GROMACS .gro file of C-alpha atoms in nm:
model
  212
    1UNK     CA    1   1.904   1.858   2.849
    2UNK     CA    2   2.064   1.538   2.973
    3UNK     CA    3   2.073   1.239   2.740
    4UNK     CA    4   1.887   0.922   2.835
    5UNK     CA    5   2.187   0.711   2.738
    6UNK     CA    6   2.553   0.799   2.695
    7UNK     CA    7   2.827   0.584   2.549
    8UNK     CA    8   3.148   0.768   2.472
    9UNK     CA    9   3.470   0.625   2.337
   10UNK     CA   10   3.748   0.799   2.142
   11UNK     CA   11   3.610   0.873   1.793
   12UNK     CA   12   3.311   0.650   1.858
   13UNK     CA   13   3.018   0.722   2.084
   14UNK     CA   14   2.666   0.851   2.104
   15UNK     CA   15   2.407   1.025   2.317
   16UNK     CA   16   2.049   0.900   2.299
   17UNK     CA   17   1.751   1.116   2.395
   18UNK     CA   18   1.418   0.951   2.466
   19UNK     CA   19   1.115   1.160   2.383
   20UNK     CA   20   0.911   1.326   2.112
   21UNK     CA   21   1.151   1.479   1.859
   22UNK     CA   22   0.931   1.789   1.838
   23UNK     CA   23   0.997   1.840   2.210
   24UNK     CA   24   1.362   1.732   2.223
   25UNK     CA   25   1.504   1.915   1.919
   26UNK     CA   26   1.413   2.267   2.042
   27UNK     CA   27   1.590   2.192   2.371
   28UNK     CA   28   1.903   2.087   2.184
   29UNK     CA   29   1.882   2.402   1.972
   30UNK     CA   30   1.871   2.613   2.290
   31UNK     CA   31   2.203   2.456   2.390
   32UNK     CA   32   2.356   2.557   2.056
   33UNK     CA   33   2.373   2.202   1.920
   34UNK     CA   34   2.364   2.172   1.541
   35UNK     CA   35   2.335   1.858   1.330
   36UNK     CA   36   2.580   1.739   1.065
   37UNK     CA   37   2.291   1.538   0.921
   38UNK     CA   38   1.926   1.470   0.997
   39UNK     CA   39   1.808   1.118   0.913
   40UNK     CA   40   1.454   1.032   1.017
   41UNK     CA   41   1.177   0.782   0.954
   42UNK     CA   42   0.858   0.970   1.044
   43UNK     CA   43   0.519   0.797   1.047
   44UNK     CA   44   0.362   0.786   0.700
   45UNK     CA   45  -0.003   0.747   0.795
   46UNK     CA   46  -0.037   0.456   0.551
   47UNK     CA   47  -0.113   0.169   0.793
   48UNK     CA   48  -0.374   0.096   1.060
   49UNK     CA   49  -0.115   0.097   1.341
   50UNK     CA   50  -0.234   0.323   1.622
   51UNK     CA   51   0.094   0.517   1.622
   52UNK     CA   52   0.101   0.566   1.243
   53UNK     CA   53  -0.043   0.918   1.230
   54UNK     CA   54   0.117   1.175   1.000
   55UNK     CA   55   0.354   1.396   1.195
   56UNK     CA   56   0.288   1.769   1.242
   57UNK     CA   57   0.486   1.866   0.931
   58UNK     CA   58   0.516   2.244   0.996
   59UNK     CA   59   0.618   2.167   1.355
   60UNK     CA   60   0.873   1.914   1.230
   61UNK     CA   61   1.032   2.166   0.994
   62UNK     CA   62   1.052   2.428   1.269
   63UNK     CA   63   1.225   2.179   1.499
   64UNK     CA   64   1.464   2.058   1.229
   65UNK     CA   65   1.547   2.413   1.120
   66UNK     CA   66   1.651   2.497   1.474
   67UNK     CA   67   1.937   2.244   1.471
   68UNK     CA   68   2.032   2.272   1.102
   69UNK     CA   69   2.301   2.468   0.924
   70UNK     CA   70   2.257   2.572   0.558
   71UNK     CA   71   2.462   2.267   0.452
   72UNK     CA   72   2.289   2.017   0.683
   73UNK     CA   73   2.128   1.745   0.470
   74UNK     CA   74   1.786   1.632   0.589
   75UNK     CA   75   1.690   1.281   0.472
   76UNK     CA   76   1.338   1.160   0.540
   77UNK     CA   77   1.192   0.819   0.464
   78UNK     CA   78   0.845   0.825   0.312
   79UNK     CA   79   0.601   0.644   0.086
   80UNK     CA   80   0.313   0.766  -0.128
   81UNK     CA   81   0.082   0.940  -0.067
   82UNK     CA   82   0.292   1.078   0.222
   83UNK     CA   83   0.584   1.133  -0.018
   84UNK     CA   84   0.385   1.392  -0.214
   85UNK     CA   85   0.267   1.564   0.102
   86UNK     CA   86   0.616   1.577   0.253
   87UNK     CA   87   0.792   1.690  -0.064
   88UNK     CA   88   0.546   1.969  -0.135
   89UNK     CA   89   0.576   2.094   0.223
   90UNK     CA   90   0.928   2.227   0.156
   91UNK     CA   91   0.981   2.256  -0.219
   92UNK     CA   92   1.242   2.529  -0.173
   93UNK     CA   93   1.479   2.285  -0.001
   94UNK     CA   94   1.378   1.962  -0.176
   95UNK     CA   95   1.666   1.848  -0.401
   96UNK     CA   96   1.620   1.484  -0.503
   97UNK     CA   97   1.517   1.142  -0.381
   98UNK     CA   98   1.673   0.804  -0.323
   99UNK     CA   99   1.464   0.492  -0.369
  100UNK     CA  100   1.506   0.201  -0.130
  101UNK     CA  101   1.429  -0.115  -0.327
  102UNK     CA  102   1.324  -0.398  -0.099
  103UNK     CA  103   1.413  -0.759  -0.167
  104UNK     CA  104   1.069  -0.864  -0.045
  105UNK     CA  105   0.753  -0.678  -0.139
  106UNK     CA  106   0.463  -0.613   0.099
  107UNK     CA  107   0.090  -0.581   0.051
  108UNK     CA  108   0.012  -0.938  -0.054
  109UNK     CA  109  -0.350  -0.910   0.061
  110UNK     CA  110  -0.405  -0.632  -0.194
  111UNK     CA  111  -0.209  -0.798  -0.475
  112UNK     CA  112  -0.526  -0.839  -0.687
  113UNK     CA  113  -0.609  -0.470  -0.651
  114UNK     CA  114  -0.277  -0.289  -0.682
  115UNK     CA  115   0.098  -0.356  -0.726
  116UNK     CA  116   0.273  -0.494  -0.424
  117UNK     CA  117   0.493  -0.236  -0.255
  118UNK     CA  118   0.861  -0.306  -0.316
  119UNK     CA  119   1.016   0.034  -0.249
  120UNK     CA  120   1.015   0.338  -0.024
  121UNK     CA  121   1.136   0.691  -0.095
  122UNK     CA  122   1.405   0.889   0.085
  123UNK     CA  123   1.368   1.262   0.017
  124UNK     CA  124   1.678   1.481   0.047
  125UNK     CA  125   1.645   1.845   0.157
  126UNK     CA  126   1.908   2.115   0.209
  127UNK     CA  127   1.978   2.485   0.152
  128UNK     CA  128   2.342   2.464   0.051
  129UNK     CA  129   2.530   2.173  -0.104
  130UNK     CA  130   2.627   1.936   0.180
  131UNK     CA  131   2.911   1.689   0.209
  132UNK     CA  132   2.869   1.407  -0.037
  133UNK     CA  133   3.090   1.099  -0.050
  134UNK     CA  134   2.959   0.876  -0.331
  135UNK     CA  135   3.012   0.511  -0.244
  136UNK     CA  136   3.117   0.347  -0.568
  137UNK     CA  137   3.061  -0.015  -0.654
  138UNK     CA  138   3.336  -0.218  -0.820
  139UNK     CA  139   3.366  -0.527  -1.034
  140UNK     CA  140   3.149  -0.408  -1.321
  141UNK     CA  141   3.218  -0.492  -1.683
  142UNK     CA  142   3.475  -0.259  -1.833
  143UNK     CA  143   3.332  -0.009  -2.077
  144UNK     CA  144   3.395   0.338  -2.213
  145UNK     CA  145   3.210   0.576  -1.985
  146UNK     CA  146   3.127   0.834  -2.254
  147UNK     CA  147   3.009   0.658  -2.568
  148UNK     CA  148   3.001   0.797  -2.922
  149UNK     CA  149   2.630   0.873  -2.920
  150UNK     CA  150   2.673   1.072  -2.599
  151UNK     CA  151   2.939   1.291  -2.759
  152UNK     CA  152   2.700   1.385  -3.036
  153UNK     CA  153   2.425   1.488  -2.793
  154UNK     CA  154   2.417   1.849  -2.684
  155UNK     CA  155   2.461   1.782  -2.314
  156UNK     CA  156   2.528   2.151  -2.265
  157UNK     CA  157   2.156   2.214  -2.286
  158UNK     CA  158   2.119   2.032  -1.956
  159UNK     CA  159   2.455   2.051  -1.782
  160UNK     CA  160   2.602   2.359  -1.956
  161UNK     CA  161   2.913   2.341  -2.172
  162UNK     CA  162   3.210   2.136  -2.049
  163UNK     CA  163   3.537   2.096  -2.232
  164UNK     CA  164   3.693   1.860  -1.979
  165UNK     CA  165   3.493   1.545  -2.059
  166UNK     CA  166   3.730   1.253  -2.107
  167UNK     CA  167   3.673   0.894  -2.207
  168UNK     CA  168   3.799   0.638  -1.959
  169UNK     CA  169   3.760   0.270  -1.899
  170UNK     CA  170   3.667   0.168  -1.547
  171UNK     CA  171   3.510  -0.116  -1.352
  172UNK     CA  172   3.379   0.130  -1.091
  173UNK     CA  173   3.037   0.288  -1.099
  174UNK     CA  174   2.897   0.588  -0.915
  175UNK     CA  175   2.583   0.520  -0.712
  176UNK     CA  176   2.245   0.533  -0.881
  177UNK     CA  177   1.936   0.669  -0.712
  178UNK     CA  178   1.796   0.319  -0.648
  179UNK     CA  179   1.949   0.139  -0.348
  180UNK     CA  180   1.872  -0.228  -0.295
  181UNK     CA  181   1.890  -0.350   0.065
  182UNK     CA  182   1.719  -0.641   0.233
  183UNK     CA  183   1.532  -0.582   0.556
  184UNK     CA  184   1.661  -0.685   0.898
  185UNK     CA  185   1.336  -0.848   1.005
  186UNK     CA  186   1.476  -1.194   0.939
  187UNK     CA  187   1.740  -1.120   1.204
  188UNK     CA  188   1.535  -0.930   1.462
  189UNK     CA  189   1.191  -0.778   1.424
  190UNK     CA  190   1.211  -0.489   1.671
  191UNK     CA  191   0.958  -0.262   1.500
  192UNK     CA  192   0.696  -0.305   1.231
  193UNK     CA  193   0.852  -0.041   1.005
  194UNK     CA  194   1.219  -0.069   1.102
  195UNK     CA  195   1.475   0.020   0.837
  196UNK     CA  196   1.786  -0.187   0.752
  197UNK     CA  197   2.087  -0.085   0.958
  198UNK     CA  198   2.308  -0.133   0.651
  199UNK     CA  199   2.099   0.120   0.456
  200UNK     CA  200   2.120   0.374   0.738
  201UNK     CA  201   2.496   0.325   0.756
  202UNK     CA  202   2.521   0.376   0.379
  203UNK     CA  203   2.336   0.708   0.397
  204UNK     CA  204   2.535   0.831   0.697
  205UNK     CA  205   2.866   0.746   0.528
  206UNK     CA  206   2.750   0.924   0.213
  207UNK     CA  207   2.669   1.255   0.380
  208UNK     CA  208   2.906   1.281   0.677
  209UNK     CA  209   3.272   1.247   0.766
  210UNK     CA  210   3.395   0.996   1.020
  211UNK     CA  211   3.374   1.154   1.362
  212UNK     CA  212   3.088   1.394   1.280
   0.00000   0.00000   0.00000
C-alpha cells in the first residue's frame, strides 16, 4: 500500500495513510509492518457530532493485533461511558490508565446537572512490558523520598519484599498518572476533539526510542 504523503529525512520522517484505520491496518500487516506504539483517539460516541459513533471495537482490536508485537503498547483516548466499554473489551491486556487533566473544562450548558468535564482517560494495553522512559519533572522541594511511616508499613504485601530500598533526597519526581496539558484550540482549532500536540509528544517519548 502506498502512503498518501511521504516526508523522509535522516532520523526524521513519516508516511501518512489516508483512510479508515480498519481498512488500512490490515494492508500494512500484510506487508509485514509492525508498530512500535499505537496511539489513537477513536470516537467516543458522547457527542451529537455526526461522525461521533463508537468504533467497531472487535474489528479495531483485530486490526491493531495484526500490526502489534507482544511489547507494543496500545494507548487509546476515551471518556466515560466509553472508557468502561473500551476497557472491558480487552481486560486481559488492560494495564493502567493515564488521566489528561484539561486546563479548561467543558460542558457548561450542563453545569447545573452534572460536573463539568475537565479530564479524559488514556487506557494503556499490552501483552508484555513495553519500553518505558519516565519523564521526570525537576525543581520540586527537596524531601526524603521514603519517610519513616513508610518504612513501618508492610509494603511487601503489595510489592513483595525488597531489601534495596534507600532513602535519598532529590528535587526530581517520577511522573504521576495525571497529566495536565492545555488544549491547542487557542492556537488552531482544526478538529472539535483534537488533542494537544504536546501531550501526544509526551506519550510518544515515554513509550518509544528516538528513531522508532
